[in-house]
CSV table of C-alpha atoms in Angstrom, one decimal:
chain,number,residue,atom,x,y,z
A,1,UNK,CA,0.2,0.0,0.1
A,2,UNK,CA,1.1,3.9,-0.9
A,3,UNK,CA,1.9,6.0,2.1
A,4,UNK,CA,-0.9,8.3,0.4
A,5,UNK,CA,-3.7,6.4,-0.5
A,6,UNK,CA,-6.2,6.9,1.7
A,7,UNK,CA,-6.6,4.3,4.7
A,8,UNK,CA,-10.8,5.1,4.8
A,9,UNK,CA,-13.1,4.8,2.0
A,10,UNK,CA,-15.9,6.5,3.8
A,11,UNK,CA,-17.8,8.9,2.0
A,12,UNK,CA,-15.8,7.7,-2.0
A,13,UNK,CA,-18.4,6.2,-4.7
A,14,UNK,CA,-18.9,3.0,-4.3
A,15,UNK,CA,-17.9,0.8,-7.7
A,16,UNK,CA,-20.1,-0.8,-9.4
A,17,UNK,CA,-20.0,-3.2,-12.5
A,18,UNK,CA,-21.4,-1.6,-15.5
A,19,UNK,CA,-24.4,-4.0,-16.9
A,20,UNK,CA,-24.8,-3.3,-21.0
A,21,UNK,CA,-28.0,-1.6,-22.4
A,22,UNK,CA,-30.6,-5.1,-22.8
A,23,UNK,CA,-30.8,-5.8,-26.7
A,24,UNK,CA,-34.1,-4.7,-27.9
A,25,UNK,CA,-36.1,-7.6,-29.0
A,26,UNK,CA,-37.9,-7.1,-32.3
A,27,UNK,CA,-41.1,-7.3,-33.6
A,28,UNK,CA,-42.8,-10.5,-33.5
A,29,UNK,CA,-43.5,-10.7,-37.8
A,30,UNK,CA,-47.5,-11.6,-38.1
A,31,UNK,CA,-47.8,-14.5,-40.3
A,32,UNK,CA,-49.2,-14.5,-44.1
A,33,UNK,CA,-52.4,-16.7,-43.5
A,34,UNK,CA,-52.3,-19.1,-46.8
A,35,UNK,CA,-55.5,-21.0,-48.5
A,36,UNK,CA,-53.8,-23.8,-50.6
A,37,UNK,CA,-55.9,-25.8,-53.1
A,38,UNK,CA,-54.9,-28.7,-54.7
A,39,UNK,CA,-51.7,-30.9,-54.4
A,40,UNK,CA,-50.4,-31.2,-50.3
A,41,UNK,CA,-48.7,-27.9,-49.5
A,42,UNK,CA,-44.8,-28.2,-48.7
A,43,UNK,CA,-43.5,-27.1,-45.2
A,44,UNK,CA,-42.8,-23.4,-44.9
A,45,UNK,CA,-42.5,-23.0,-41.2
A,46,UNK,CA,-39.3,-22.9,-41.0
A,47,UNK,CA,-39.1,-20.5,-44.2
A,48,UNK,CA,-36.8,-16.9,-44.6
A,49,UNK,CA,-39.9,-15.2,-46.5
A,50,UNK,CA,-42.6,-16.7,-44.0
A,51,UNK,CA,-43.9,-17.0,-40.8
A,52,UNK,CA,-47.0,-18.3,-42.8
A,53,UNK,CA,-49.9,-20.1,-42.2
A,54,UNK,CA,-50.5,-22.7,-44.4
A,55,UNK,CA,-54.4,-24.3,-44.9
A,56,UNK,CA,-55.2,-27.0,-47.0
A,57,UNK,CA,-58.3,-26.5,-49.2
A,58,UNK,CA,-59.9,-29.6,-50.8
A,59,UNK,CA,-61.8,-27.7,-54.3
A,60,UNK,CA,-61.9,-23.9,-55.5
A,61,UNK,CA,-65.8,-24.2,-53.4
A,62,UNK,CA,-64.2,-24.9,-50.6
A,63,UNK,CA,-61.8,-21.6,-51.1
A,64,UNK,CA,-64.5,-19.6,-51.9
A,65,UNK,CA,-66.1,-20.7,-49.0
A,66,UNK,CA,-63.1,-20.1,-46.5
A,67,UNK,CA,-62.7,-16.6,-48.2
A,68,UNK,CA,-66.3,-15.2,-47.7
A,69,UNK,CA,-66.3,-16.0,-44.0
A,70,UNK,CA,-62.5,-14.3,-43.7
A,71,UNK,CA,-60.3,-12.1,-45.4
A,72,UNK,CA,-57.0,-14.7,-46.3
A,73,UNK,CA,-53.5,-13.0,-47.3
A,74,UNK,CA,-53.1,-15.3,-49.9
A,75,UNK,CA,-54.5,-17.7,-52.2
A,76,UNK,CA,-52.3,-21.1,-53.6
A,77,UNK,CA,-54.0,-22.8,-56.7
A,78,UNK,CA,-52.5,-25.9,-57.2
A,79,UNK,CA,-54.0,-27.2,-61.0
A,80,UNK,CA,-52.1,-30.7,-60.9
A,81,UNK,CA,-54.4,-32.2,-63.4
A,82,UNK,CA,-54.7,-31.4,-67.1
A,83,UNK,CA,-57.4,-29.1,-68.7
A,84,UNK,CA,-57.9,-27.5,-65.0
A,85,UNK,CA,-56.4,-23.6,-66.4
A,86,UNK,CA,-59.5,-22.4,-68.0
A,87,UNK,CA,-61.7,-23.6,-65.5
A,88,UNK,CA,-59.6,-21.8,-62.7
A,89,UNK,CA,-59.9,-18.8,-65.5
A,90,UNK,CA,-64.0,-19.9,-65.6
A,91,UNK,CA,-64.7,-19.7,-61.9
A,92,UNK,CA,-66.5,-17.1,-60.7
A,93,UNK,CA,-65.1,-17.0,-57.1
A,94,UNK,CA,-62.0,-15.2,-58.6
A,95,UNK,CA,-62.7,-11.8,-59.3
A,96,UNK,CA,-63.8,-12.0,-55.3
A,97,UNK,CA,-60.6,-14.0,-54.1
A,98,UNK,CA,-58.4,-10.9,-56.5
A,99,UNK,CA,-59.6,-8.2,-54.1
A,100,UNK,CA,-58.6,-9.3,-51.1
A,101,UNK,CA,-55.8,-12.1,-51.4
A,102,UNK,CA,-52.8,-12.5,-53.9
A,103,UNK,CA,-53.5,-15.6,-55.8
A,104,UNK,CA,-50.2,-17.3,-56.9
A,105,UNK,CA,-51.5,-20.5,-59.9
A,106,UNK,CA,-49.0,-23.0,-60.0
A,107,UNK,CA,-49.3,-25.9,-63.1
A,108,UNK,CA,-47.8,-27.9,-65.7
A,109,UNK,CA,-46.1,-26.4,-68.3
A,110,UNK,CA,-48.7,-22.5,-68.4
A,111,UNK,CA,-49.1,-21.0,-71.8
A,112,UNK,CA,-48.5,-17.8,-72.3
A,113,UNK,CA,-52.0,-16.8,-73.1
A,114,UNK,CA,-53.0,-18.5,-70.2
A,115,UNK,CA,-51.3,-17.6,-67.7
A,116,UNK,CA,-51.8,-13.5,-69.8
A,117,UNK,CA,-55.3,-13.9,-69.5
A,118,UNK,CA,-55.4,-15.5,-65.5
A,119,UNK,CA,-53.3,-12.1,-65.0
A,120,UNK,CA,-55.8,-10.4,-66.5
A,121,UNK,CA,-58.2,-11.7,-64.5
A,122,UNK,CA,-56.0,-10.6,-61.3
A,123,UNK,CA,-53.8,-13.5,-60.1
A,124,UNK,CA,-50.5,-12.5,-58.9
A,125,UNK,CA,-48.1,-15.0,-60.7
A,126,UNK,CA,-48.1,-18.1,-62.5
A,127,UNK,CA,-45.9,-21.0,-61.8
A,128,UNK,CA,-44.3,-24.0,-62.8
A,129,UNK,CA,-45.5,-26.6,-60.6
A,130,UNK,CA,-42.3,-28.0,-60.2
A,131,UNK,CA,-41.7,-24.6,-58.0
A,132,UNK,CA,-43.7,-25.7,-55.6
A,133,UNK,CA,-41.0,-26.2,-53.1
A,134,UNK,CA,-39.7,-22.2,-53.7
A,135,UNK,CA,-43.2,-21.2,-53.7
A,136,UNK,CA,-42.4,-19.2,-50.1
A,137,UNK,CA,-41.0,-16.5,-52.2
A,138,UNK,CA,-43.0,-15.9,-54.7
A,139,UNK,CA,-45.9,-16.0,-52.4
A,140,UNK,CA,-44.2,-12.9,-50.2
A,141,UNK,CA,-43.3,-11.1,-52.8
A,142,UNK,CA,-47.4,-11.5,-54.5
A,143,UNK,CA,-48.2,-10.6,-50.8
A,144,UNK,CA,-46.4,-7.1,-50.9
A,145,UNK,CA,-47.1,-6.6,-54.5
A,146,UNK,CA,-51.0,-7.0,-53.6
A,147,UNK,CA,-50.9,-4.5,-50.6
A,148,UNK,CA,-49.0,-1.9,-53.1
A,149,UNK,CA,-51.8,-2.0,-55.6
A,150,UNK,CA,-54.4,-2.0,-52.7
A,151,UNK,CA,-52.5,1.4,-51.3
A,152,UNK,CA,-52.4,2.8,-54.9
A,153,UNK,CA,-55.8,2.2,-55.5
A,154,UNK,CA,-56.5,4.0,-51.9
A,155,UNK,CA,-54.6,6.5,-52.4
A,156,UNK,CA,-56.5,7.6,-56.5
A,157,UNK,CA,-59.7,6.8,-54.7
A,158,UNK,CA,-59.6,9.5,-51.8
A,159,UNK,CA,-58.6,12.8,-50.9
A,160,UNK,CA,-55.5,12.4,-49.0
A,161,UNK,CA,-56.2,15.5,-47.0
A,162,UNK,CA,-59.9,14.4,-45.5
A,163,UNK,CA,-59.3,10.4,-45.4
A,164,UNK,CA,-62.6,10.8,-48.2
A,165,UNK,CA,-63.5,9.7,-51.0
A,166,UNK,CA,-62.3,12.2,-54.1
A,167,UNK,CA,-64.1,13.2,-57.5
A,168,UNK,CA,-63.4,10.0,-59.6
A,169,UNK,CA,-64.5,7.5,-56.8
A,170,UNK,CA,-67.7,9.7,-56.0
A,171,UNK,CA,-68.5,9.0,-59.9
A,172,UNK,CA,-67.6,5.4,-59.2
A,173,UNK,CA,-70.1,5.4,-56.8
A,174,UNK,CA,-72.7,7.1,-58.2
A,175,UNK,CA,-72.5,5.3,-61.3
A,176,UNK,CA,-73.1,1.8,-59.3
A,177,UNK,CA,-75.8,2.8,-57.6
A,178,UNK,CA,-77.9,4.3,-60.5
A,179,UNK,CA,-77.4,0.8,-62.0
A,180,UNK,CA,-79.5,0.0,-59.4
A,181,UNK,CA,-81.8,3.0,-59.2
A,182,UNK,CA,-82.8,1.9,-63.1
A,183,UNK,CA,-83.9,-1.6,-61.8
A,184,UNK,CA,-84.9,-0.2,-58.0
A,185,UNK,CA,-86.7,2.9,-58.7
A,186,UNK,CA,-86.2,5.3,-56.0
A,187,UNK,CA,-85.3,8.9,-55.1
A,188,UNK,CA,-82.1,10.2,-54.2
A,189,UNK,CA,-80.2,13.5,-54.5
A,190,UNK,CA,-76.6,14.4,-54.2
A,191,UNK,CA,-75.6,17.9,-52.7
A,192,UNK,CA,-72.6,19.8,-52.9
A,193,UNK,CA,-70.9,22.1,-51.0
A,194,UNK,CA,-69.0,24.9,-51.3
A,195,UNK,CA,-66.9,26.2,-48.7
A,196,UNK,CA,-65.5,29.7,-48.2
A,197,UNK,CA,-62.9,31.2,-45.3
A,198,UNK,CA,-60.5,28.2,-46.3
A,199,UNK,CA,-58.6,31.0,-48.1
A,200,UNK,CA,-58.8,33.4,-45.1
A,201,UNK,CA,-57.8,30.5,-42.6
A,202,UNK,CA,-53.8,29.3,-44.6
A,203,UNK,CA,-53.0,33.1,-45.5
A,204,UNK,CA,-53.4,34.0,-41.4
A,205,UNK,CA,-52.2,30.5,-40.0
A,206,UNK,CA,-50.5,28.3,-42.7
A,207,UNK,CA,-51.4,25.4,-45.2
A,208,UNK,CA,-51.7,23.2,-42.0
A,209,UNK,CA,-54.2,25.3,-40.0
A,210,UNK,CA,-56.4,25.5,-43.2
A,211,UNK,CA,-55.9,21.5,-43.8
A,212,UNK,CA,-57.3,20.8,-40.7
A,213,UNK,CA,-59.7,23.4,-41.2
A,214,UNK,CA,-60.8,21.7,-44.1
A,215,UNK,CA,-61.1,18.4,-41.6
A,216,UNK,CA,-63.0,20.0,-38.9
A,217,UNK,CA,-65.6,20.6,-42.1
A,218,UNK,CA,-65.7,17.1,-43.2
A,219,UNK,CA,-66.2,15.7,-39.8
A,220,UNK,CA,-68.9,17.5,-39.6
A,221,UNK,CA,-70.7,16.7,-42.0
A,222,UNK,CA,-70.2,13.0,-41.9
A,223,UNK,CA,-71.1,13.6,-38.7
A,224,UNK,CA,-75.1,14.5,-39.8
A,225,UNK,CA,-75.8,12.2,-41.8
A,226,UNK,CA,-76.8,8.9,-41.7
A,227,UNK,CA,-74.1,5.9,-42.5
A,228,UNK,CA,-75.8,5.6,-44.8
A,229,UNK,CA,-75.1,8.5,-46.6
A,230,UNK,CA,-71.2,9.4,-48.8
A,231,UNK,CA,-69.3,12.6,-47.7
A,232,UNK,CA,-67.3,13.3,-50.8
A,233,UNK,CA,-64.0,15.8,-51.3
A,234,UNK,CA,-64.4,17.2,-54.7
A,235,UNK,CA,-61.5,19.7,-54.1
A,236,UNK,CA,-60.2,22.5,-51.4
A,237,UNK,CA,-63.3,24.3,-51.5
A,238,UNK,CA,-65.8,21.8,-52.0
A,239,UNK,CA,-67.5,18.7,-50.9
A,240,UNK,CA,-70.5,16.5,-52.2
A,241,UNK,CA,-72.7,14.7,-49.7
A,242,UNK,CA,-74.8,11.8,-51.9
A,243,UNK,CA,-78.4,10.2,-50.2
A,244,UNK,CA,-78.3,7.1,-51.4
A,245,UNK,CA,-82.3,6.8,-51.0
A,246,UNK,CA,-84.5,10.1,-49.3
A,247,UNK,CA,-87.9,10.1,-48.7
A,248,UNK,CA,-90.0,13.0,-49.8
A,249,UNK,CA,-88.5,15.1,-52.8
A,250,UNK,CA,-87.5,17.8,-50.0
A,251,UNK,CA,-85.6,16.1,-48.4
A,252,UNK,CA,-82.7,17.1,-49.9
A,253,UNK,CA,-82.9,20.3,-49.4
A,254,UNK,CA,-83.7,20.1,-45.4
A,255,UNK,CA,-80.6,17.9,-45.3
A,256,UNK,CA,-78.6,20.8,-47.1
A,257,UNK,CA,-80.1,23.3,-45.0
A,258,UNK,CA,-79.2,21.2,-41.8
A,259,UNK,CA,-76.3,21.2,-43.1
A,260,UNK,CA,-75.3,24.5,-43.7
A,261,UNK,CA,-76.4,25.6,-39.8
A,262,UNK,CA,-73.8,23.4,-38.9
A,263,UNK,CA,-71.1,24.3,-40.5
A,264,UNK,CA,-72.0,28.0,-39.4
A,265,UNK,CA,-71.2,27.4,-36.1
A,266,UNK,CA,-67.3,28.4,-36.1
A,267,UNK,CA,-64.2,26.0,-35.5
A,268,UNK,CA,-61.1,26.1,-32.8
A,269,UNK,CA,-57.9,25.9,-35.0
A,270,UNK,CA,-54.8,26.4,-33.7
A,271,UNK,CA,-56.1,27.7,-30.9
A,272,UNK,CA,-58.6,30.6,-32.4
A,273,UNK,CA,-61.8,30.6,-33.6
A,274,UNK,CA,-62.1,30.3,-37.2
A,275,UNK,CA,-66.0,30.4,-38.9
A,276,UNK,CA,-66.9,29.7,-42.8
A,277,UNK,CA,-69.4,30.2,-45.5
A,278,UNK,CA,-71.5,27.4,-47.6
A,279,UNK,CA,-73.4,27.8,-50.3
A,280,UNK,CA,-74.9,24.2,-51.3
A,281,UNK,CA,-76.3,23.3,-54.6
A,282,UNK,CA,-79.1,20.1,-55.2
A,283,UNK,CA,-79.7,17.9,-58.0
A,284,UNK,CA,-82.0,15.1,-57.7
A,285,UNK,CA,-82.7,11.7,-59.1
A,286,UNK,CA,-84.5,11.6,-61.7
A,287,UNK,CA,-85.5,15.1,-61.6
A,288,UNK,CA,-82.0,16.1,-62.9
A,289,UNK,CA,-80.6,13.5,-64.6
A,290,UNK,CA,-80.1,9.8,-64.4
A,291,UNK,CA,-76.7,9.9,-64.9
A,292,UNK,CA,-74.0,10.6,-62.7
A,293,UNK,CA,-71.9,13.1,-64.4
A,294,UNK,CA,-75.3,15.1,-65.4
A,295,UNK,CA,-77.0,15.4,-61.3
A,296,UNK,CA,-73.0,16.4,-60.4
A,297,UNK,CA,-72.9,19.1,-62.3
A,298,UNK,CA,-76.0,20.3,-61.9
A,299,UNK,CA,-75.1,20.1,-58.1
A,300,UNK,CA,-72.0,22.1,-59.0
A,301,UNK,CA,-73.5,24.9,-61.3
A,302,UNK,CA,-76.4,25.6,-58.4
A,303,UNK,CA,-73.3,25.7,-55.8
A,304,UNK,CA,-71.4,28.5,-57.7
A,305,UNK,CA,-74.1,30.3,-58.5
A,306,UNK,CA,-75.8,30.0,-54.4
A,307,UNK,CA,-75.0,33.2,-52.2
A,308,UNK,CA,-72.5,31.9,-49.5
A,309,UNK,CA,-74.6,32.2,-46.5
A,310,UNK,CA,-72.2,33.0,-42.5
A,311,UNK,CA,-69.2,33.9,-41.5
A,312,UNK,CA,-70.8,36.8,-40.1
A,313,UNK,CA,-68.5,39.6,-39.5
A,314,UNK,CA,-65.6,37.5,-40.8
A,315,UNK,CA,-65.8,38.2,-44.7
A,316,UNK,CA,-62.5,39.9,-46.1
A,317,UNK,CA,-63.7,42.6,-47.9
A,318,UNK,CA,-63.3,40.7,-51.7
A,319,UNK,CA,-66.1,38.2,-50.3
A,320,UNK,CA,-68.0,41.1,-48.7
A,321,UNK,CA,-67.1,43.4,-51.8
A,322,UNK,CA,-66.5,46.8,-52.0
A,323,UNK,CA,-67.5,49.1,-49.0
A,324,UNK,CA,-70.8,51.3,-50.2
A,325,UNK,CA,-70.9,54.7,-50.6
A,326,UNK,CA,-71.2,57.2,-47.7
A,327,UNK,CA,-74.3,58.3,-49.3
A,328,UNK,CA,-75.2,55.2,-50.0
A,329,UNK,CA,-78.6,54.2,-48.0
């Protein structure tokens, strides 16, 4: 011991052995649920592209029933007998299967014509039958392509600022509904609401505040309607409301007045009270047209020609017009 070393350790910091930080556990990847039709499925439990949960199905009819009961990530159809390819192309449930699941087909010597026909029906991949042992990679890639395709379709059909259906999706939905109305006639109405005040919110508080205000308008519209009614975003300052079923011809005007009143109450955005003005146009089926674009054009024109109500004390000079002369009573 060196003479200068202390003989007592009172008041000194005790020595503790530091422990390495715990290694974070990687999140568990949810398994891919796969329906397998045809020959016995290979063991995919140890696949690096998994995990997979494979459910065997005896026939295409059994697969159709299983898909009706619950969605699956993928469907593998193993055509291990000659002549099953055309039967799959004509399978009535194929259009439903490709909506939710990534469909992969295994068949002996797939021809280009049949593979192209199946791809046009929505099948993700067509592989030779001897590729079954390595189908796990094709399955994983098919599922990922299906997810990307679904996201792209959602982006195409959705207004990303509000999450509402956009103009194209509204017209598509109306077209399908009007086709049903031709067989089962029933009155319906389309409302278009033109909103004023969003540009003022953006100028005063920024673009994000204007987006928040727009989303709050969408939420208030949705809250004032039935679950069967559709709210869509038509553009930066317009919304559409599709009343798929109305009891009387005047019901559309009453709903329009109710929604306009609800939007005239102020919104709280970024700690400030903001108000909007709204003008509403209404078109009704079949009085104003039998096609989706006709009804939308009628409602848009009525909303554009209407006088916006609301924003008392909030309108700027451009929106309320020039001030009258001092001698103008």
